[in-house]
Coordinates of C-alpha atoms in Angstrom, one line a residue:
Chain A
X1 CA 32.0 -10.6 -16.9
X2 CA 34.5 -11.0 -19.7
X3 CA 38.2 -11.1 -18.9
X4 CA 39.5 -8.0 -20.6
X5 CA 38.7 -4.7 -18.8
X6 CA 36.0 -2.9 -20.8
X7 CA 36.8 0.7 -21.9
X8 CA 35.1 3.7 -20.3
X9 CA 33.4 4.3 -23.6
X10 CA 31.8 0.8 -23.5
X11 CA 30.6 1.4 -19.9
X12 CA 29.2 4.8 -20.7
X13 CA 27.6 3.5 -23.9
X14 CA 26.0 0.5 -22.1
X15 CA 24.6 2.6 -19.3
X16 CA 23.3 5.2 -21.7
X17 CA 21.6 2.6 -23.8
X18 CA 20.1 0.9 -20.6
X19 CA 18.8 4.3 -19.4
X20 CA 17.3 5.1 -22.8
X21 CA 15.6 1.7 -23.1
X22 CA 14.3 1.9 -19.6
X23 CA 13.0 5.4 -20.2
X24 CA 11.2 4.3 -23.3
X25 CA 9.5 1.4 -21.5
X26 CA 8.6 3.7 -18.6
X27 CA 7.1 6.3 -20.8
X28 CA 5.1 3.7 -22.6
X29 CA 3.7 2.1 -19.4
X30 CA 3.0 5.5 -17.9
X31 CA 1.1 6.8 -20.9
X32 CA -1.0 3.7 -21.2
X33 CA -1.9 3.5 -17.5
X34 CA -2.4 7.2 -16.9
X35 CA -6.0 7.5 -18.1
X36 CA -7.0 4.4 -16.1
X37 CA -5.3 5.7 -12.9
X38 CA -7.0 9.1 -13.3
X39 CA -10.4 7.5 -13.9
X40 CA -9.9 5.3 -10.8
X41 CA -9.1 8.4 -8.7
X42 CA -12.1 10.3 -10.0
X43 CA -14.4 7.3 -9.4
X44 CA -13.1 6.8 -5.9
X45 CA -13.5 10.5 -5.0
X46 CA -16.9 10.7 -6.6
X47 CA -18.1 7.7 -4.7
X48 CA -16.7 9.2 -1.4
X49 CA -18.5 12.5 -2.2
X50 CA -21.8 10.7 -2.6
X51 CA -21.3 9.0 0.7
X52 CA -20.5 12.1 2.8
X53 CA -23.1 14.3 1.1
X54 CA -26.5 12.5 1.5
X55 CA -28.7 12.8 -1.6
X56 CA -25.7 13.5 -4.0
X57 CA -25.3 11.3 -7.0
X58 CA -22.6 13.3 -8.8
X59 CA -19.7 15.5 -7.9
X60 CA -18.4 18.7 -9.5
X61 CA -15.1 20.4 -8.7
X62 CA -14.8 23.8 -7.1
X63 CA -11.7 25.7 -6.0
X64 CA -11.1 28.5 -3.6
X65 CA -9.2 31.5 -4.9
X66 CA -8.7 34.8 -2.8
X67 CA -11.6 33.9 -0.5
X68 CA -14.0 33.2 -3.3
X69 CA -15.3 29.8 -4.5
X70 CA -15.5 29.2 -8.2
X71 CA -16.0 26.2 -10.5
X72 CA -12.8 24.5 -11.3
X73 CA -11.4 22.9 -14.5
X74 CA -9.5 20.3 -12.4
X75 CA -11.1 16.9 -12.6
X76 CA -12.8 15.4 -9.5
X77 CA -10.1 13.7 -7.4
X78 CA -7.2 15.1 -9.4
X79 CA -4.5 17.0 -7.5
X80 CA -4.5 20.8 -7.7
X81 CA -2.4 23.5 -6.2
X82 CA -5.6 25.3 -5.0
X83 CA -7.8 24.2 -2.1
X84 CA -10.6 22.1 -3.6
X85 CA -14.1 21.3 -2.7
X86 CA -16.6 19.0 -4.5
X87 CA -20.2 20.0 -4.9
X88 CA -22.5 17.1 -4.4
X89 CA -25.2 17.3 -7.1
X90 CA -28.5 15.5 -6.9
X91 CA -30.2 13.9 -9.9
X92 CA -31.5 17.2 -11.1
X93 CA -28.0 18.7 -11.0
X94 CA -28.8 20.8 -7.9
X95 CA -26.1 21.4 -5.3
X96 CA -27.2 19.6 -2.1
X97 CA -23.9 20.1 -0.2
X98 CA -20.2 20.2 -0.5
X99 CA -17.6 17.5 0.1
X100 CA -14.4 19.1 1.3
X101 CA -11.1 17.2 1.6
X102 CA -9.0 18.3 4.6
X103 CA -5.9 17.0 6.3
X104 CA -3.8 17.4 9.4
X105 CA -1.4 15.6 11.7
X106 CA -2.8 12.5 13.4
X107 CA -1.2 10.2 16.0
X108 CA 1.0 8.4 13.5
X109 CA 0.9 10.3 10.2
X110 CA -1.2 12.8 8.3
X111 CA -4.9 12.0 8.4
X112 CA -6.8 12.9 5.2
X113 CA -10.6 13.2 5.5
X114 CA -13.5 14.2 3.3
X115 CA -16.5 15.8 5.0
X116 CA -19.9 16.8 3.8
X117 CA -20.8 20.4 4.5
X118 CA -23.9 22.4 4.0
X119 CA -23.1 26.1 3.7
X120 CA -25.1 28.8 5.5
X121 CA -26.1 26.7 8.4
X122 CA -22.6 25.3 8.5
X123 CA -23.8 21.8 9.2
X124 CA -21.5 18.8 8.7
X125 CA -23.5 16.0 7.2
X126 CA -20.9 13.2 6.9
X127 CA -17.3 12.4 7.3
X128 CA -15.0 9.8 5.8
X129 CA -11.3 9.1 6.5
X130 CA -9.6 8.9 3.1
X131 CA -6.1 8.0 4.3
X132 CA -4.6 7.4 7.7
X133 CA -2.0 5.3 9.5
X134 CA -3.6 5.4 12.9
X135 CA -2.9 2.5 15.3
X136 CA -5.0 -0.6 14.3
X137 CA -7.5 -1.4 17.0
X138 CA -7.3 2.1 18.7
X139 CA -6.8 5.1 16.4
X140 CA -8.4 3.4 13.5
X141 CA -11.7 3.6 15.3
X142 CA -12.0 7.1 13.8
X143 CA -13.4 5.3 10.8
X144 CA -14.2 1.8 12.1
X145 CA -16.2 2.9 15.1
X146 CA -19.8 3.4 13.8
X147 CA -20.8 5.4 16.9
X148 CA -17.9 7.9 16.3
X149 CA -18.6 8.2 12.6
X150 CA -22.3 8.8 13.3
X151 CA -21.3 11.9 15.3
X152 CA -20.7 13.6 11.9
X153 CA -24.1 12.8 10.3
X154 CA -25.6 16.1 11.7
X155 CA -23.1 18.3 13.4
X156 CA -23.0 22.1 13.8
X157 CA -19.6 23.4 12.9
X158 CA -20.4 26.9 14.3
X159 CA -19.0 28.4 16.3
X160 CA -16.7 25.3 16.4
X161 CA -16.9 21.6 17.0
X162 CA -16.2 20.6 20.6
X163 CA -15.1 17.1 21.6
X164 CA -16.6 15.6 24.8
X165 CA -15.8 12.5 26.8
X166 CA -17.8 9.6 25.5
X167 CA -21.5 9.7 26.4
X168 CA -21.5 13.4 27.5
X169 CA -22.3 15.3 24.4
X170 CA -25.4 17.5 24.7
X171 CA -25.2 20.3 22.2
X172 CA -25.5 20.1 18.4
X173 CA -21.8 21.2 18.0
X174 CA -20.5 18.5 20.3
X175 CA -19.2 15.0 19.5
X176 CA -18.3 12.0 21.6
X177 CA -14.6 11.2 21.7
X178 CA -13.4 7.6 21.4
X179 CA -12.1 6.1 24.6
X180 CA -8.5 5.0 23.9
X181 CA -8.2 7.1 20.8
X182 CA -8.3 10.6 22.2
X183 CA -5.4 11.9 20.1
X184 CA -6.9 10.6 16.8
X185 CA -10.4 11.9 17.8
X186 CA -8.9 15.3 18.7
X187 CA -7.0 15.3 15.4
X188 CA -10.2 14.9 13.4
X189 CA -11.9 17.7 15.3
X190 CA -9.0 20.0 14.7
X191 CA -8.8 19.1 11.0
X192 CA -12.6 19.8 10.6
X193 CA -12.6 23.0 12.6
X194 CA -9.6 24.4 10.7
X195 CA -11.0 23.5 7.3
X196 CA -14.6 24.6 8.1
X197 CA -13.4 28.0 9.2
X198 CA -11.6 28.5 5.9
X199 CA -14.5 27.4 3.8
X200 CA -17.5 28.7 5.7
X201 CA -17.6 32.3 4.4
X202 CA -16.5 31.6 0.8
X203 CA -19.1 28.8 0.4
X204 CA -21.9 30.8 2.1
X205 CA -21.2 33.7 -0.3
X206 CA -21.9 31.3 -3.1
X207 CA -19.9 30.0 -6.0
X208 CA -19.3 32.2 -9.0
X209 CA -19.4 29.6 -11.8
X210 CA -19.0 32.1 -14.6
X211 CA -15.5 33.0 -13.6
X212 CA -14.3 29.4 -13.7
X213 CA -14.8 29.2 -17.4
X214 CA -12.0 31.7 -18.1
X215 CA -8.6 30.3 -17.0
Chain B
X1 CA 24.6 -26.5 -6.5
X2 CA 27.5 -28.9 -6.6
X3 CA 26.0 -31.5 -8.9
X4 CA 28.1 -32.9 -11.7
X5 CA 25.9 -32.0 -14.6
X6 CA 24.3 -29.0 -12.9
X7 CA 21.0 -29.1 -11.2
X8 CA 17.9 -30.3 -13.0
X9 CA 15.3 -27.8 -14.0
X10 CA 12.9 -29.2 -11.3
X11 CA 15.5 -28.8 -8.6
X12 CA 16.3 -25.3 -9.8
X13 CA 12.7 -24.4 -9.3
X14 CA 12.1 -26.3 -6.1
X15 CA 15.2 -25.0 -4.4
X16 CA 13.6 -21.6 -3.8
X17 CA 10.3 -23.1 -2.9
X18 CA 11.5 -24.8 0.3
X19 CA 15.2 -25.9 0.6
X20 CA 16.5 -22.4 -0.1
X21 CA 13.4 -20.5 0.7
X22 CA 14.3 -16.8 0.6
X23 CA 12.5 -16.0 3.9
X24 CA 12.9 -19.2 6.0
X25 CA 16.2 -20.5 4.8
X26 CA 18.3 -17.6 3.3
X27 CA 16.4 -15.0 5.5
X28 CA 16.5 -12.1 3.1
X29 CA 13.8 -9.8 1.8
X30 CA 12.4 -9.3 5.3
X31 CA 11.2 -5.7 5.1
X32 CA 8.1 -6.5 3.0
X33 CA 7.7 -9.7 5.0
X34 CA 7.3 -7.7 8.2
X35 CA 5.4 -4.8 6.6
X36 CA 2.7 -6.3 4.5
X37 CA 1.9 -9.6 6.2
X38 CA -0.8 -8.0 8.4
X39 CA -3.5 -9.4 6.0
X40 CA -3.5 -12.4 3.7
X41 CA -4.7 -10.3 0.8
X42 CA -1.8 -7.9 1.1
X43 CA 0.7 -10.7 1.4
X44 CA -0.8 -12.3 -1.7
X45 CA -0.8 -9.2 -3.9
X46 CA 2.8 -8.4 -2.7
X47 CA 3.8 -12.0 -3.5
X48 CA 2.4 -11.7 -7.0
X49 CA 3.9 -8.3 -7.7
X50 CA 7.3 -9.5 -6.4
X51 CA 7.0 -12.6 -8.6
X52 CA 6.4 -10.6 -11.7
X53 CA 9.4 -8.3 -11.0
X54 CA 11.6 -11.2 -10.0
X55 CA 10.8 -13.2 -13.2
X56 CA 11.0 -10.2 -15.5
X57 CA 14.3 -9.0 -14.1
X58 CA 15.8 -12.4 -13.9
X59 CA 15.0 -13.1 -17.5
X60 CA 16.4 -9.7 -18.6
X61 CA 19.5 -10.0 -16.5
X62 CA 20.1 -13.5 -17.9
X63 CA 19.4 -12.6 -21.5
X64 CA 21.8 -9.6 -21.3
X65 CA 24.5 -11.4 -19.2
X66 CA 27.0 -11.7 -22.1
X67 CA 26.7 -8.0 -23.1
X68 CA 26.7 -6.6 -19.5
X69 CA 30.1 -5.2 -18.7
X70 CA 31.2 -6.5 -15.2
X71 CA 32.1 -3.1 -13.6
X72 CA 28.6 -1.6 -14.2
X73 CA 26.5 -4.8 -13.9
X74 CA 24.9 -3.8 -10.6
X75 CA 23.8 -0.5 -12.0
X76 CA 22.3 -2.3 -15.0
X77 CA 20.5 -4.7 -12.8
X78 CA 19.0 -1.9 -10.7
X79 CA 17.9 -0.1 -13.9
X80 CA 16.2 -3.3 -15.1
X81 CA 14.6 -4.0 -11.7
X82 CA 13.5 -0.4 -11.2
X83 CA 11.9 -0.3 -14.6
X84 CA 9.8 -3.5 -13.8
X85 CA 8.9 -2.1 -10.4
X86 CA 7.6 1.2 -11.8
X87 CA 5.6 -0.7 -14.4
X88 CA 4.0 -2.9 -11.7
X89 CA 3.3 0.1 -9.5
X90 CA 1.4 1.9 -12.3
X91 CA -0.3 -1.3 -13.5
X92 CA -1.6 -2.0 -10.0
X93 CA -2.8 1.6 -9.6
X94 CA -4.6 1.2 -12.8
X95 CA -6.1 -2.3 -12.4
X96 CA -6.3 -2.9 -8.6
X97 CA -6.6 0.5 -7.1
X98 CA -7.7 -0.8 -3.7
X99 CA -4.8 -3.2 -3.3
X100 CA -2.4 -0.5 -4.5
X101 CA -3.7 1.9 -1.8
X102 CA -3.3 -0.7 0.9
X103 CA 0.3 -1.6 -0.1
X104 CA 1.2 2.0 -0.7
X105 CA 4.9 2.7 -0.7
X106 CA 5.8 -1.0 -0.4
X107 CA 5.2 -1.6 -4.1
X108 CA 7.9 1.0 -5.0
X109 CA 10.1 -0.6 -2.3
X110 CA 10.2 -3.9 -4.2
X111 CA 13.1 -2.3 -6.0
X112 CA 15.3 -2.7 -2.8
X113 CA 14.0 -6.2 -2.0
X114 CA 17.3 -8.1 -1.5
X115 CA 15.7 -11.3 -3.1
X116 CA 15.5 -9.7 -6.5
X117 CA 19.0 -8.2 -6.7
X118 CA 20.3 -11.3 -4.9
X119 CA 18.9 -13.7 -7.5
X120 CA 20.1 -11.4 -10.3
X121 CA 23.7 -11.5 -9.1
X122 CA 23.8 -15.0 -7.7
X123 CA 21.9 -16.9 -10.3
X124 CA 20.6 -15.0 -13.4
X125 CA 23.9 -13.4 -14.2
X126 CA 25.6 -16.9 -14.5
X127 CA 22.8 -19.0 -16.0
X128 CA 20.8 -19.2 -19.3
X129 CA 17.3 -17.7 -19.5
X130 CA 15.2 -20.8 -18.8
X131 CA 16.9 -21.9 -15.5
X132 CA 16.9 -18.2 -14.4
X133 CA 13.2 -17.8 -14.9
X134 CA 12.6 -21.1 -13.1
X135 CA 14.8 -20.1 -10.3
X136 CA 12.9 -16.8 -10.1
X137 CA 9.6 -18.6 -10.2
X138 CA 10.7 -20.9 -7.4
X139 CA 12.1 -18.1 -5.3
X140 CA 8.9 -16.1 -5.8
X141 CA 6.7 -19.0 -5.0
X142 CA 8.8 -19.6 -1.8
X143 CA 8.5 -15.9 -0.9
X144 CA 4.8 -15.9 -1.4
X145 CA 4.4 -19.2 0.5
X146 CA 6.4 -17.7 3.4
X147 CA 4.3 -14.5 3.3
X148 CA 1.1 -16.5 3.4
X149 CA 2.5 -18.6 6.3
X150 CA 3.2 -15.4 8.3
X151 CA 0.1 -13.4 7.3
X152 CA -2.5 -16.2 8.0
X153 CA -1.9 -16.4 11.8
X154 CA -1.4 -12.6 11.9
X155 CA -4.7 -11.9 10.2
X156 CA -6.7 -14.6 12.1
X157 CA -5.5 -13.6 15.5
X158 CA -5.0 -9.8 14.9
X159 CA -8.2 -9.1 13.1
X160 CA -10.3 -12.2 13.6
X161 CA -10.7 -12.5 9.8
X162 CA -9.3 -14.5 6.9
X163 CA -9.1 -12.8 3.5
X164 CA -11.3 -10.1 5.1
X165 CA -14.1 -12.5 6.0
X166 CA -14.9 -12.6 9.7
X167 CA -14.1 -16.0 11.3
X168 CA -15.4 -15.5 14.8
X169 CA -18.5 -14.0 16.3
X170 CA -18.7 -10.3 17.3
X171 CA -17.5 -11.2 20.8
X172 CA -14.0 -12.0 19.6
X173 CA -11.5 -9.5 20.9
X174 CA -8.7 -9.2 18.3
X175 CA -5.1 -9.5 19.4
X176 CA -4.2 -6.1 18.1
X177 CA -0.5 -6.7 18.6
X178 CA -0.5 -9.3 15.9
X179 CA -1.3 -6.8 13.1
X180 CA 1.2 -4.3 14.6
X181 CA 4.9 -4.6 13.8
X182 CA 5.7 -6.7 16.9
X183 CA 3.2 -9.3 15.7
X184 CA 5.2 -9.7 12.5
X185 CA 8.4 -10.4 14.5
X186 CA 6.7 -12.7 16.9
X187 CA 5.1 -14.8 14.1
X188 CA 8.2 -14.9 12.1
X189 CA 10.3 -15.9 15.1
X190 CA 7.9 -18.7 16.1
X191 CA 7.8 -20.1 12.6
X192 CA 11.6 -19.9 12.2
X193 CA 12.0 -21.7 15.6
X194 CA 9.7 -24.5 14.6
X195 CA 11.4 -24.9 11.2
X196 CA 14.9 -24.9 12.8
X197 CA 13.8 -27.5 15.4
X198 CA 12.3 -29.6 12.6
X199 CA 15.4 -29.4 10.4
X200 CA 17.6 -30.2 13.3
X201 CA 15.5 -33.2 14.2
X202 CA 15.4 -34.6 10.7
X203 CA 19.2 -34.1 10.4
X204 CA 19.7 -36.0 13.6
X205 CA 17.5 -38.8 12.5
X206 CA 19.4 -39.1 9.2
X207 CA 22.7 -39.2 11.1
X208 CA 21.4 -41.9 13.4
X209 CA 20.1 -43.9 10.4
X210 CA 23.5 -43.7 8.7
X211 CA 25.3 -44.7 11.9
X212 CA 23.4 -47.9 12.4

């Protein structure tokens, strides 16, 4: 704001200094908040796992590599480049089911869900929407409508989940759609079918925890 | 701001609160106003986050105003503002993960909120630190007040709740449109109309009083 025109060197110097200082501050804040943010994510995911897998009190990470499931070094809730599933462990540390995150296109944006899955029988034992931007009052019934959510408490995923008009489900692999939220309900069914098909065989074959220890 | 001795500290603060309210008088910073006023909690968290960024950046811009070269000042302001916004973003993710999830991308978008760059350029760059912080505080309070005024009817009518607590019985059918984007525009327009009518009326009365 001073009257004489500043030289280019001054401008470059000022901007470099500003960038450096800003960088220092950002690194400081990032480093100090990183462990808390990671802990929050892990706690949120672990809580979600215990909700969709009845009987589970703890979660352990597993990943799928070449059609096989193995214990993962990645923390619960942390992002990974491999498809992840979380084993729901009961108090004795026994696996009571798996919580599998899955996602797919919804009506507005990507819907991310976590569902509880018992391998072998292929039963879905719970489902929770982690993230969605479905229309309030209509599409958001996929997690606000208790009747719809109850569909997923005991649902056969084999041969595949079939959606029916509300009140007409009769078989263990059928669910009732939500009136007025057909696209969002269909999206959930599609996400679950797609994900369950990928995980069914690897999970039924059993995890190979010994391999996970070697990176 | 055409006073002889410059505005008093109180009027610097109170200007943003009402007379020059960023939303209702200057009508800037409307993106977050539309986007996160669907619940009172979101509006409040957004207001506090914006207040922190606004005060921090105004103080910094004002403190550095004599060493900031004119031709690159906007760049410097943006660096300062972006630094504060990133810090707030991580701090919220670390301390209030639920609110952070609700507000999502809108926290990062505080960086492009016109109120902040506007106050940096219009006020903080020409005034000492104390008035700049007071101006920021007033503007932030005015912004938060406006956000609350818009979010309260939207949440009550659109969800039937206030601060997440149900207000009506289970037979209340929410006006879904109020929590959707059109509801934001409708509420804002209604309130702007009422305020414009009120301002016009008090100006008329004052003119009438002076004439007689």
